[in-house]
Coordinates of C-alpha atoms and ligand atoms in Angstrom, one line a residue:
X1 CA 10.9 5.7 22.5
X2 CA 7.0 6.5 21.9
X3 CA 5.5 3.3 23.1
X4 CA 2.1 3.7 24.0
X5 CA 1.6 0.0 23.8
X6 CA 3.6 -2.9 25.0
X7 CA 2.2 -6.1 22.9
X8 CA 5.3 -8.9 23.1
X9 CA 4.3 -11.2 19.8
X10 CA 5.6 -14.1 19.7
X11 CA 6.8 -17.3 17.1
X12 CA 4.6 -20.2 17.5
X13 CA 6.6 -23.2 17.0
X14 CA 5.5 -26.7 17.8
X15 CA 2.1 -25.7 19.1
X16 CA 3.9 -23.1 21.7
X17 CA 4.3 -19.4 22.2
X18 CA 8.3 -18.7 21.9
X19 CA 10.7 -16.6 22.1
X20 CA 13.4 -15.9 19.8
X21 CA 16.8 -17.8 20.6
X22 CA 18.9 -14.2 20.0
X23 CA 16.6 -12.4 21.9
X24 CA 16.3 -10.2 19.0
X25 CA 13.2 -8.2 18.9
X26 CA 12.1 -5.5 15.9
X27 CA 9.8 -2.5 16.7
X28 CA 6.5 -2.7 15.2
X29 CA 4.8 0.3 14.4
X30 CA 0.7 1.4 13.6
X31 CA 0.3 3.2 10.6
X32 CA -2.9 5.2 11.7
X33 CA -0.7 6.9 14.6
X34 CA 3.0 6.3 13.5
X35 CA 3.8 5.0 17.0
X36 CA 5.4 1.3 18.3
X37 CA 2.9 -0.7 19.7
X38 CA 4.6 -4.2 19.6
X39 CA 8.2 -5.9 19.6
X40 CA 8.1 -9.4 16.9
X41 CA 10.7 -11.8 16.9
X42 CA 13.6 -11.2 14.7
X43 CA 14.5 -15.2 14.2
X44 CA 17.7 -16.5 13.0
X45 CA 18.7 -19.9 11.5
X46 CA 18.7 -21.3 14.7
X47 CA 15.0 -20.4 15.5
X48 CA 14.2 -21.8 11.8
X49 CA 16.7 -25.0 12.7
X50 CA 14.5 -25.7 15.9
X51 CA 11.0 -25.0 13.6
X52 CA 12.5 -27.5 11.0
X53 CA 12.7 -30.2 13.6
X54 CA 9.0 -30.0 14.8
X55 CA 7.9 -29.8 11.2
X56 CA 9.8 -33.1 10.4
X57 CA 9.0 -34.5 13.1
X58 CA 5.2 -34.1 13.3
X59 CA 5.6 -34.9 9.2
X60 CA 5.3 -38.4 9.6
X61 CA 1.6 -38.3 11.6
X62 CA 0.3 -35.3 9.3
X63 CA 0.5 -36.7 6.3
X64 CA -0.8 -40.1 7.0
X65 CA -3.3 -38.5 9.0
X66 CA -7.1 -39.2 7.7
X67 CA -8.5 -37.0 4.9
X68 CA -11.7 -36.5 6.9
X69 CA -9.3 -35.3 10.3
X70 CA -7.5 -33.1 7.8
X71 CA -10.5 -31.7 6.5
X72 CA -12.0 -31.6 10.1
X73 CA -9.2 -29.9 11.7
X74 CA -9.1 -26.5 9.0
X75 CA -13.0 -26.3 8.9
X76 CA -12.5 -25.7 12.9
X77 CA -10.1 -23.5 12.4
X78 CA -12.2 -21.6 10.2
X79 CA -14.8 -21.4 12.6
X80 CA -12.4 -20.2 15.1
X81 CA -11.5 -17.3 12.6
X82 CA -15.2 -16.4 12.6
X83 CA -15.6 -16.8 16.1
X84 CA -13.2 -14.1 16.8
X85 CA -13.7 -11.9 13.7
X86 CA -14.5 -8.2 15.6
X87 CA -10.7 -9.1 17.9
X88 CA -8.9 -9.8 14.3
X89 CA -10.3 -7.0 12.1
X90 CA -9.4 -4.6 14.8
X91 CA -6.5 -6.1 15.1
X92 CA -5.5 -6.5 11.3
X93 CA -6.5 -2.8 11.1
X94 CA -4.2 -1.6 13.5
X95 CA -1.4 -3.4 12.1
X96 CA -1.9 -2.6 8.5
X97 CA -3.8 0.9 8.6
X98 CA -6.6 -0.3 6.4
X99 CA -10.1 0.9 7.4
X100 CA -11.9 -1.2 10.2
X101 CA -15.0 -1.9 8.1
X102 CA -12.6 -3.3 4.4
X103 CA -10.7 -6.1 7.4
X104 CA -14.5 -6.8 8.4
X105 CA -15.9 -7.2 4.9
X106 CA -12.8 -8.5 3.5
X107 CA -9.8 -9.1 4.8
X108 CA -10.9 -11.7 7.8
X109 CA -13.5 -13.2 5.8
X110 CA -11.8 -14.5 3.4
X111 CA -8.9 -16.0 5.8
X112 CA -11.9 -18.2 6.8
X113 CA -13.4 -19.0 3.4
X114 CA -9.6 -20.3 2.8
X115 CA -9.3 -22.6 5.3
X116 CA -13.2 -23.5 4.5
X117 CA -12.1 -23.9 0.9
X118 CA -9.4 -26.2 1.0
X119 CA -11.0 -28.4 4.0
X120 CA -13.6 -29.0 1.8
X121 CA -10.9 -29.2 -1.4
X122 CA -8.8 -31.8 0.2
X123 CA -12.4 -34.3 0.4
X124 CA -12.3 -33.7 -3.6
X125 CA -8.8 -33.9 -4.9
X126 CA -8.2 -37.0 -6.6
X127 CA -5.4 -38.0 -9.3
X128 CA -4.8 -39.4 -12.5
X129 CA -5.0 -43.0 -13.8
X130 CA -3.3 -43.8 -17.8
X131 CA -4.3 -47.2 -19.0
X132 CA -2.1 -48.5 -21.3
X133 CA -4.5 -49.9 -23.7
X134 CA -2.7 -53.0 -25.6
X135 CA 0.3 -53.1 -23.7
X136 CA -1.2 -54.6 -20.2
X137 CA -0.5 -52.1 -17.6
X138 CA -2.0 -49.5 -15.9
X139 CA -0.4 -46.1 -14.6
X140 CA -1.5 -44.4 -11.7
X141 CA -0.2 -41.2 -10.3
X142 CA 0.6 -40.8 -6.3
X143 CA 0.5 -37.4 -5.1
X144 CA 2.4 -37.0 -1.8
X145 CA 3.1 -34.3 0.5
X146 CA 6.0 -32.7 -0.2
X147 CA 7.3 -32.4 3.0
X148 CA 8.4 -29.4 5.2
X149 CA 7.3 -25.9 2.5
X150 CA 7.9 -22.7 3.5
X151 CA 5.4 -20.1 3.1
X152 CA 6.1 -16.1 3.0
X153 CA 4.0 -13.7 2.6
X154 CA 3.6 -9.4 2.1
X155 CA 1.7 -7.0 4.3
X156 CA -0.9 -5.5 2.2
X157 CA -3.5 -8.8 3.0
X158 CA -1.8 -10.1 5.7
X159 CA -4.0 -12.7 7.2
X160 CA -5.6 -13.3 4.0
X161 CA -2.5 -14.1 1.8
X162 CA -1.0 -15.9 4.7
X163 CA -4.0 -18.5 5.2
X164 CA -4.2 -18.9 1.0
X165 CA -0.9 -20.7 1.2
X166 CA -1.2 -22.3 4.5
X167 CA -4.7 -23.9 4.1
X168 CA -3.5 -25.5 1.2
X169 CA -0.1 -27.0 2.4
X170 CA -1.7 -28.0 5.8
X171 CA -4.9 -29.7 4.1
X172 CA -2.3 -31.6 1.5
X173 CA -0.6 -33.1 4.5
X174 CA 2.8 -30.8 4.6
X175 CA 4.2 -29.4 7.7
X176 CA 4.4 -25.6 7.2
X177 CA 7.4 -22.8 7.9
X178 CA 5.4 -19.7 7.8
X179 CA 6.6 -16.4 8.0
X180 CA 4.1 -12.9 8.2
X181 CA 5.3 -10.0 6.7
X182 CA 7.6 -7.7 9.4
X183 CA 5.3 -5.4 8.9
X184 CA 2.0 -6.7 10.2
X185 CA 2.5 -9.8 12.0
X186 CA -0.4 -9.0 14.1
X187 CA -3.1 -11.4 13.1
X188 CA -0.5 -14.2 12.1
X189 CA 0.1 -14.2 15.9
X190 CA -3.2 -14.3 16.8
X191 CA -3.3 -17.7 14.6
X192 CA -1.3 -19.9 16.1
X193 CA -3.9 -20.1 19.3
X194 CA -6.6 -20.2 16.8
X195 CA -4.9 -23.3 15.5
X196 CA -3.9 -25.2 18.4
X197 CA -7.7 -24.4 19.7
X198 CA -9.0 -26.6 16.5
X199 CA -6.5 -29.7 17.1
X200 CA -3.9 -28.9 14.6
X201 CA -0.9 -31.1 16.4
X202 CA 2.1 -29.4 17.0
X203 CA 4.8 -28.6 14.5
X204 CA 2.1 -28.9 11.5
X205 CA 2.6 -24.9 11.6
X206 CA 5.2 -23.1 12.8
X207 CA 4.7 -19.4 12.2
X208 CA 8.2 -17.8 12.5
X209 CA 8.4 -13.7 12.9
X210 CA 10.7 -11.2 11.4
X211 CA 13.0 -9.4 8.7
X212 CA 12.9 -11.0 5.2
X213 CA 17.3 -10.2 5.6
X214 CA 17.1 -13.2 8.4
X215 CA 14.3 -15.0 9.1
X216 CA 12.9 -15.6 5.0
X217 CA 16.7 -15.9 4.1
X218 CA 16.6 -19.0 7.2
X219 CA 13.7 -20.4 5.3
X220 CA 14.8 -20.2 2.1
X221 CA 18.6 -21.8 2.8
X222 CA 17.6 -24.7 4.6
X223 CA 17.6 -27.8 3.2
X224 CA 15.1 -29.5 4.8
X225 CA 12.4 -27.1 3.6
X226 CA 11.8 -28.5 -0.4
X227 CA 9.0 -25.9 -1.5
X228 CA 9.0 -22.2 -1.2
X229 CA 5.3 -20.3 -1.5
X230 CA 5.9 -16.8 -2.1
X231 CA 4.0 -13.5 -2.3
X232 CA 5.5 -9.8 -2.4
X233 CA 7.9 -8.0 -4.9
X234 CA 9.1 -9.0 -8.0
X235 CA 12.8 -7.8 -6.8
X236 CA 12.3 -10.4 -3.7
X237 CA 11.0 -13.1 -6.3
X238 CA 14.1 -12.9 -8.2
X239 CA 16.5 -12.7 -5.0
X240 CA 13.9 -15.9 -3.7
X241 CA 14.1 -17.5 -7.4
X242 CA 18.1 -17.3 -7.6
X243 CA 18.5 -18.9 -4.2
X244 CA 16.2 -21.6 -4.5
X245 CA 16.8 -22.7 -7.9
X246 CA 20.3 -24.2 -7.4
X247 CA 18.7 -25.6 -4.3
X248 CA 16.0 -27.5 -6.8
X249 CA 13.2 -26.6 -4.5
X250 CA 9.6 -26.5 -5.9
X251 CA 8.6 -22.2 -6.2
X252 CA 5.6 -20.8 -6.4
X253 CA 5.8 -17.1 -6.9
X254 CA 2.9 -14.3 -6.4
X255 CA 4.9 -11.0 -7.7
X256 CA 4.2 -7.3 -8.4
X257 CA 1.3 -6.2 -10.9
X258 CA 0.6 -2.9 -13.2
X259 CA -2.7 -3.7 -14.2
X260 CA -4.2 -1.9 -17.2
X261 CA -8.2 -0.8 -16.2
X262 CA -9.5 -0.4 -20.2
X263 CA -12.1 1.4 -20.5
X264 CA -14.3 1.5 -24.3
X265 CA -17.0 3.8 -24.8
X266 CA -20.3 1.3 -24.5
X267 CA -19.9 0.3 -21.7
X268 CA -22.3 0.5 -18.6
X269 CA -20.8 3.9 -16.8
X270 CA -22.2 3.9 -13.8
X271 CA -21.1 0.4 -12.9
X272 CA -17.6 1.2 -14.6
X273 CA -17.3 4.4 -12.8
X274 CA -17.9 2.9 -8.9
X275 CA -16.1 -0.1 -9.6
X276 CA -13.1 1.9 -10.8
X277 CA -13.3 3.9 -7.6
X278 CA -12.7 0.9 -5.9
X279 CA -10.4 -1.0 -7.9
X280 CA -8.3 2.3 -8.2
X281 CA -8.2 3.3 -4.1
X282 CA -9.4 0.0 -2.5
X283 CA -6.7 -0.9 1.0
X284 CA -5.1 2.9 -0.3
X285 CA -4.7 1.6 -3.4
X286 CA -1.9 -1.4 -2.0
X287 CA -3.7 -4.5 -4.0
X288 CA -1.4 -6.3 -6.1
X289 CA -4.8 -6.4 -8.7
X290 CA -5.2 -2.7 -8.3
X291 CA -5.8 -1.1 -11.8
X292 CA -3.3 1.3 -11.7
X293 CA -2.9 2.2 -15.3
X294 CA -6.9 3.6 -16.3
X295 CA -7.2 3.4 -20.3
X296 CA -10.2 5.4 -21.5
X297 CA -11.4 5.5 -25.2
X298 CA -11.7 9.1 -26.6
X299 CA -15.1 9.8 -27.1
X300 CA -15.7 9.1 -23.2
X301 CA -12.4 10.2 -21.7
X302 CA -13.7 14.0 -21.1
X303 CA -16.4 12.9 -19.4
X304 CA -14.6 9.8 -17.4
X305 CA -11.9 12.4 -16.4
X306 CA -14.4 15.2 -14.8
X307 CA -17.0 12.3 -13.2
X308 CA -14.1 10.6 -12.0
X309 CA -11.7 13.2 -10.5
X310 CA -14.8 14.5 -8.3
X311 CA -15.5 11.0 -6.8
X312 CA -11.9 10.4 -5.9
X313 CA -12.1 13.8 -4.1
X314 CA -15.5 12.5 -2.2
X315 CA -13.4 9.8 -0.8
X316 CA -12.3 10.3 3.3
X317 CA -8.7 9.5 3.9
X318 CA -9.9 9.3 7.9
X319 CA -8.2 6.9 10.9
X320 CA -8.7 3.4 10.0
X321 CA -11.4 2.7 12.8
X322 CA -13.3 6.1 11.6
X323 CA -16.4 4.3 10.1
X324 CA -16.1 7.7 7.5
X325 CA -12.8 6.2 6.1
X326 CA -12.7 5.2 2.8
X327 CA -9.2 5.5 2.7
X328 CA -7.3 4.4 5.7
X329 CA -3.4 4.9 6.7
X330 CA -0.6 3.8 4.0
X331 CA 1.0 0.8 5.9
X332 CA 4.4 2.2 7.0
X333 CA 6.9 5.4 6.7
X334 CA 9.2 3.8 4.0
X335 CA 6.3 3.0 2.2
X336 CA 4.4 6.1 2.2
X337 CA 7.8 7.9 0.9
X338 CA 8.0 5.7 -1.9
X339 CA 4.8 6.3 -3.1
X340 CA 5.3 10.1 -2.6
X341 CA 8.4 9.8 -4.2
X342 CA 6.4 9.0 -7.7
X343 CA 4.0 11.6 -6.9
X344 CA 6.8 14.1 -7.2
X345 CA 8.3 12.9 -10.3
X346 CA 4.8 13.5 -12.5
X347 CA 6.3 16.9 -13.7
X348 CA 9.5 15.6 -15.3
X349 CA 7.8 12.4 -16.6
X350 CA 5.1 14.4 -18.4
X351 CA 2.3 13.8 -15.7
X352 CA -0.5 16.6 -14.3
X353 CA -1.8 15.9 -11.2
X354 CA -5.7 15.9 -11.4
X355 CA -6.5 15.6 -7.8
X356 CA -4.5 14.7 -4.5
X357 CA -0.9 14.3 -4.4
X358 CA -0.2 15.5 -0.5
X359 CA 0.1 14.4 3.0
X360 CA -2.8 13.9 5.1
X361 CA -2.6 15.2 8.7
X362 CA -5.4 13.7 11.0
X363 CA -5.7 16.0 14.0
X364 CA -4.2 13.7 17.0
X365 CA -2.9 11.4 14.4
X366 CA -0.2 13.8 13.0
X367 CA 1.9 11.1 12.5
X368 CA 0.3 8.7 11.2
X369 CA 1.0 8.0 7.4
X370 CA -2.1 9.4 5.3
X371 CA -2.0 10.4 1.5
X372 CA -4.9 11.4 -0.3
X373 CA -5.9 9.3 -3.4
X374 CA -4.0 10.9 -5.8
X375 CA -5.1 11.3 -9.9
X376 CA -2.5 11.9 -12.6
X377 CA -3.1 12.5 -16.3
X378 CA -0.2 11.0 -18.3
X379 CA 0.6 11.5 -22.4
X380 CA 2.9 8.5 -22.6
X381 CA 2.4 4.7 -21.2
X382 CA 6.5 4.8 -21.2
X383 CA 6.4 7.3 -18.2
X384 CA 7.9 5.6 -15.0
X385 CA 4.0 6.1 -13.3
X386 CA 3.2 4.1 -15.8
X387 CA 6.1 1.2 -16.5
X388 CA 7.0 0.5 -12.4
X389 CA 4.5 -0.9 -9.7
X390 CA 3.8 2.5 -7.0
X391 CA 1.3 0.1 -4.7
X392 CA -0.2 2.8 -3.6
X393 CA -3.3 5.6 -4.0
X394 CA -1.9 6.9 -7.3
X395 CA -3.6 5.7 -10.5
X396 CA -3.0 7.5 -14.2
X397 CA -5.5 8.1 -16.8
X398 CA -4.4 8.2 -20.2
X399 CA -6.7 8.4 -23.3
X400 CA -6.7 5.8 -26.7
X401 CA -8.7 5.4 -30.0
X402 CA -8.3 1.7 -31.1
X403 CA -8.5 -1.5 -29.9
X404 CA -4.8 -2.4 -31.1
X405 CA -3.6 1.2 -29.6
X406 CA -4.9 0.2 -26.4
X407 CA -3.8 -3.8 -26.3
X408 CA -0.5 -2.3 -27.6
X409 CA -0.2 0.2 -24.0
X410 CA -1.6 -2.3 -21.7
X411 CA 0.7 -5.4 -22.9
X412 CA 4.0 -2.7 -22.7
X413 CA 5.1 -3.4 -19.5
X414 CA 7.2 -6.0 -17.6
X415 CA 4.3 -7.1 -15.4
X416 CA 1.4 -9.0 -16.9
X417 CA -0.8 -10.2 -13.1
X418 CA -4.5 -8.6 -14.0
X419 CA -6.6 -6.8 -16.4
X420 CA -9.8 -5.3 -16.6
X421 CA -11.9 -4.4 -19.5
X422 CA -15.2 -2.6 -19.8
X423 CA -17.2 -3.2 -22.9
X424 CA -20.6 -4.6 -23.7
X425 CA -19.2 -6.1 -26.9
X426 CA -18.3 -9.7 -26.7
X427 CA -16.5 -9.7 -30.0
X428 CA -13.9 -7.3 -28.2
X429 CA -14.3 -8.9 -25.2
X430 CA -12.8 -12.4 -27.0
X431 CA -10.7 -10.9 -28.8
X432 CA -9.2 -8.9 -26.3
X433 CA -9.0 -11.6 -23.3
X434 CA -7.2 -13.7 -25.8
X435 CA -4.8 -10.8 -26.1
X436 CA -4.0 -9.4 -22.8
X437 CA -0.7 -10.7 -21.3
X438 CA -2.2 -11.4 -17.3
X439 CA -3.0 -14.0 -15.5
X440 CA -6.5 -12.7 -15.1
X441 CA -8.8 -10.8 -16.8
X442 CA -11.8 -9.4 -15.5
X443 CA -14.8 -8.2 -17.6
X444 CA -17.3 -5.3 -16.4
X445 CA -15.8 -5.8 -12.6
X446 CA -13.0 -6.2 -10.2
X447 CA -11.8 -8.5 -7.7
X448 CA -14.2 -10.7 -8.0
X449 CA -12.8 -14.1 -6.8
X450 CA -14.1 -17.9 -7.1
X451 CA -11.9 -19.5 -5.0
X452 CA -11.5 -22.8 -7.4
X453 CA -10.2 -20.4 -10.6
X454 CA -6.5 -20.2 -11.0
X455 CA -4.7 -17.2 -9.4
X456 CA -2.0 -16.0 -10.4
X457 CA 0.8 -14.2 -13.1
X458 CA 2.9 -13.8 -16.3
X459 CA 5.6 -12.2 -17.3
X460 CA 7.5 -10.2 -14.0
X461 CA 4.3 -10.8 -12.6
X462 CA 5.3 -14.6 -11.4
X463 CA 5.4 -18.0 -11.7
X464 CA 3.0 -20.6 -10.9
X465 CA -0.9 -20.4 -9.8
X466 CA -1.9 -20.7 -6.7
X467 CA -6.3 -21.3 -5.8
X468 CA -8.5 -24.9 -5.9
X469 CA -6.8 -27.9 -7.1
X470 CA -3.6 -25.9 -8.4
X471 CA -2.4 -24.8 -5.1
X472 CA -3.0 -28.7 -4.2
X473 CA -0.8 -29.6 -7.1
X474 CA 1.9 -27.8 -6.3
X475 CA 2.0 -28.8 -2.3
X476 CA 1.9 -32.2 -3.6
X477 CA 4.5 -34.7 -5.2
X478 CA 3.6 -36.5 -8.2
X479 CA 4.7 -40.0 -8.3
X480 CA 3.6 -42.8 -11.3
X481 CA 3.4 -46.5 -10.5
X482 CA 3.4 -48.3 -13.6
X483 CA 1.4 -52.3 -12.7
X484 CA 2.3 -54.7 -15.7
X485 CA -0.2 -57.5 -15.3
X486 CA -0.8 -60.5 -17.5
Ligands
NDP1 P1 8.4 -7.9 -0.2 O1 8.8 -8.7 -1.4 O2 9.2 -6.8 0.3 O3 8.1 -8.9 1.0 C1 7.3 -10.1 1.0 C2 7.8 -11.0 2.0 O4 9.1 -11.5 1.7 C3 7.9 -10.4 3.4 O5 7.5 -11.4 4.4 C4 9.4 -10.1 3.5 O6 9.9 -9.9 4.7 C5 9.9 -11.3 2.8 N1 11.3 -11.2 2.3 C6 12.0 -10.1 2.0 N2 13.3 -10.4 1.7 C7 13.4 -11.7 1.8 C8 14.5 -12.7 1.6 N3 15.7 -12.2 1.2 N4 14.2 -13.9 1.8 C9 13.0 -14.4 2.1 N5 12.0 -13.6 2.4 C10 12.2 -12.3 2.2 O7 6.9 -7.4 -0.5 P2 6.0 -6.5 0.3 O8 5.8 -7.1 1.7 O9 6.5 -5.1 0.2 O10 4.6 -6.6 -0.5 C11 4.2 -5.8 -1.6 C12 4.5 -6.5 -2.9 O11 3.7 -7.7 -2.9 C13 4.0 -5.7 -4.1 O12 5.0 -5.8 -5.1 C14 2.8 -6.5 -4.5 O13 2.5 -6.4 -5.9 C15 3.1 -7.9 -4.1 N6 1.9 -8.7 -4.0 C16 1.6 -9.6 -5.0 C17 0.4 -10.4 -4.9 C18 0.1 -11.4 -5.9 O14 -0.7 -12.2 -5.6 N7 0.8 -11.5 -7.1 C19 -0.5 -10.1 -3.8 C20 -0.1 -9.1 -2.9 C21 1.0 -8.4 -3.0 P3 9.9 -8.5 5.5 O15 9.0 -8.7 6.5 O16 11.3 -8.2 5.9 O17 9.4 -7.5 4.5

């Protein structure tokens, strides 16, 4: 075995460090080197039985708990995130490949800004009252905790996605089964001691490591656990959809994306072209907004294509902790063959690669998994680069001439999570945001995120929005009291 590392990480189940009951462990690899460094936890039901019991048990205090405690308890652990930012962006980094300086400006930031978020969310949320003018009563809507929830998330944000759904269930007064991706459980570890340090009692979170095959599957068969809050793959969502509808728990569901990136002739290039850089390669390209479809109108698509294809081959696939990197390491082996699996079916599909395309070796690092941003010119949105979700640095630029054309390529296909579209025309603008099938649209940028919008997809793309007072909705129970009174 080439350990050159020997981190043990651990569940963290009613406020303690555990191990898990099978004594099951899984490898856990960095991407920047392709070598174990750590062993997780593979739990079982029985680790997710024990978790279940804490949860329930510390339900009854949690959600009667004070607002302002709530409130009190996640805006310390958001300080406690901050306090230790430079130990989990080098840590996140590690774990997921991505460049040291995108977990600093990104990645660990916003884990705080969640649990600042909904702290401060929870003082706000209030519910509905419905008079019943003529009638003499009065209706006025409860809105409980739900419980125990589960929340699972992917590895392409890790700490990020996993505190979106968290701070929310926590701050609403639920008990939480977490559970990391396999992949990069590093900074969910670190967590759990970031959460007992702010005063969150024991058993409000219980962050449960390992395969999605036996620990997710625990989570998502057991009874006691009566919401499910889901990001990853739309093939997952289904499998997660099918077991838990019979079960009639509550789903959420954050799912694959093939965002269209349309592009019209007025707009303002320069901004266009360095936000398309980024939106295109950003975390190598694994962002479930990614704009991996690029739609350019005619008249400008000679010049996008040239302008565009020599930035991308400016950009440094480097080690993650290189502060050259603009590119880091794609997060695991698997991973990186999928996505060099679609690289290599551009001939037959009808695609030219424009630039990248291969393996990156890093001297010392030979095995680490690097692929240079890769550019491929396509002649038909139908192509599989352009119908199936690659999450990865591979976009495809493809040419149009009218509005309809272009609303007509960016609506065919199954997913429907973002879209951007650069214009200066607000007529087109209108009509076009009424158009696009997506959960989001974004207009002359990317990514660009007010935490109190709704977030979230249509279509194959998912069900549900998660961000500000909709993620409290769904962590919470409706419940009308109807008073008659005389
Ligand atoms: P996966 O669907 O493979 O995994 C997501 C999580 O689900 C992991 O924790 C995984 O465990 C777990 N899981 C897998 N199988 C099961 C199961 N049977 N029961 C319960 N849990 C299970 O997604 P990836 O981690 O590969 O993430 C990439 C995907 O996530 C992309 O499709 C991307 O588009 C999507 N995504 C969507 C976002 C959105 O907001 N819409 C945001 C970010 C990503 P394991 O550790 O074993 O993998």
């Amino acid at each position: 075995m080439n350990t050159h590392d020997n981190i043990i990480i651990q569940n963290y189940s009613n406020g303690k460090y555990t191990n898990p009951k099978s004594n099951n462990w899984i490898d856990n690899y960095e991407p920047a080197s392709g070598k174990i460094y750590s062993k997780i936890p593979n739990s079982n039901a029985q680790d997710i039985e024990e978790a279940v019991a804490f949860a329930k048990a510390a339900f009854t205090t949690w959600s009667t708990t004070t607002i302002d405690e709530r409130s009190h308890i996640l805006l310390k652990i958001a300080e406690g995130i901050e306090n230790r930012l430079q130990e989990l962006v080098e840590a996140e980094s590690r774990d997921n490949g991505k460049p040291v300086k995108l977990a600093k400006a990104v990645d660990i930031p916003r884990a705080a800004s969640n649990f600042r978020f909904f702290g401060h969310a929870i003082t706000q949320f209030a519910s509905e009252s419905h008079e019943s003018v003529g009638l003499q009563a009065m209706n006025f809507t409860l809105r409980k905790p739900i419980g125990v929830v589960g929340c699972i998330s992917p590895w392409n944000l890790p700490l990020y996605l996993f505190t979106w759904k968290i701070a929310p269930a926590i701050a609403a007064g639920n008990c939480v089964i977490a559970k990391p991706s396999e992949v990069t459980p590093m900074t969910a570890f670190l967590l759990g001691e970031i959460c007992t340090e702010a005063g969150l009692p024991p058993g409000v979170l219980n962050i449960m490591h390992g395969l999605g095959t036996s620990t997710g599957q625990a989570i998502l068969d057991h009874p006691d656990i009566k919401a499910i809050s889901f990001t990853g793959g739309t093939k997952t969502g289904e499998h997660i959809a099918r077991t838990c509808a019979p079960k009639f728990k509550k789903l959420s569901l954050e799912l694959g994306g093939k965002n269209p990136n349309i592009i019209f002739a007025d707009c303002d290039y320069d901004r266009m072209l360095k936000t398309t850089l980024h939106s295109s390669f950003a975390n190598q390209g694994q962002i479930c907004l990614c704009g991996s479809r690029i739609f350019v109108e005619r008249p400008l698509y000679d010049r996008f294509k040239k302008d565009f294809v020599a930035r991308v081959k400016e950009l440094v696939v480097a080690h993650p902790a290189s502060a050259k990197a603009n590119l880091g390491a794609l997060v695991s082996k698997s991973h990186l063959e999928k996505v060099q699996s679609y690289i290599a079916l551009a001939p037959d599909e009808g695609g030219t690669i424009l630039c990248g395309g291969n393996q990156v070796i890093i001297p010392e690092y030979e095995e680490g998994y690097y692929l240079e941003p890769t550019v491929i010119e396509v002649q038909s949105n139908r192509c599989k680069l352009n119908q199936e979700e690659i999450f990865g640095p591979v976009v495809t630029i493809m040419p149009f001439d009218t509005e309809e054309e272009v609303l007509e390529y960016a609506n065919d296909v199954t997913y429907g999570l973002s879209s951007t579209l650069w214009t200066k025309d607000i007529d087109r603008t209108m009509r076009m945001s009424n158009a696009l099938q997506a959960g989001i649209v974004w207009v002359n940028t990317w990514m660009m995120r007010d935490l109190r919008t709704p977030f979230g997809g249509v279509k194959a793309s998912g069900v549900g929005r998660e961000g500000g007072f909709e993620a409290l909705r769904f962590f919470t129970e409706p419940k009308n009291v109807c008073i008659k009174y005389n």
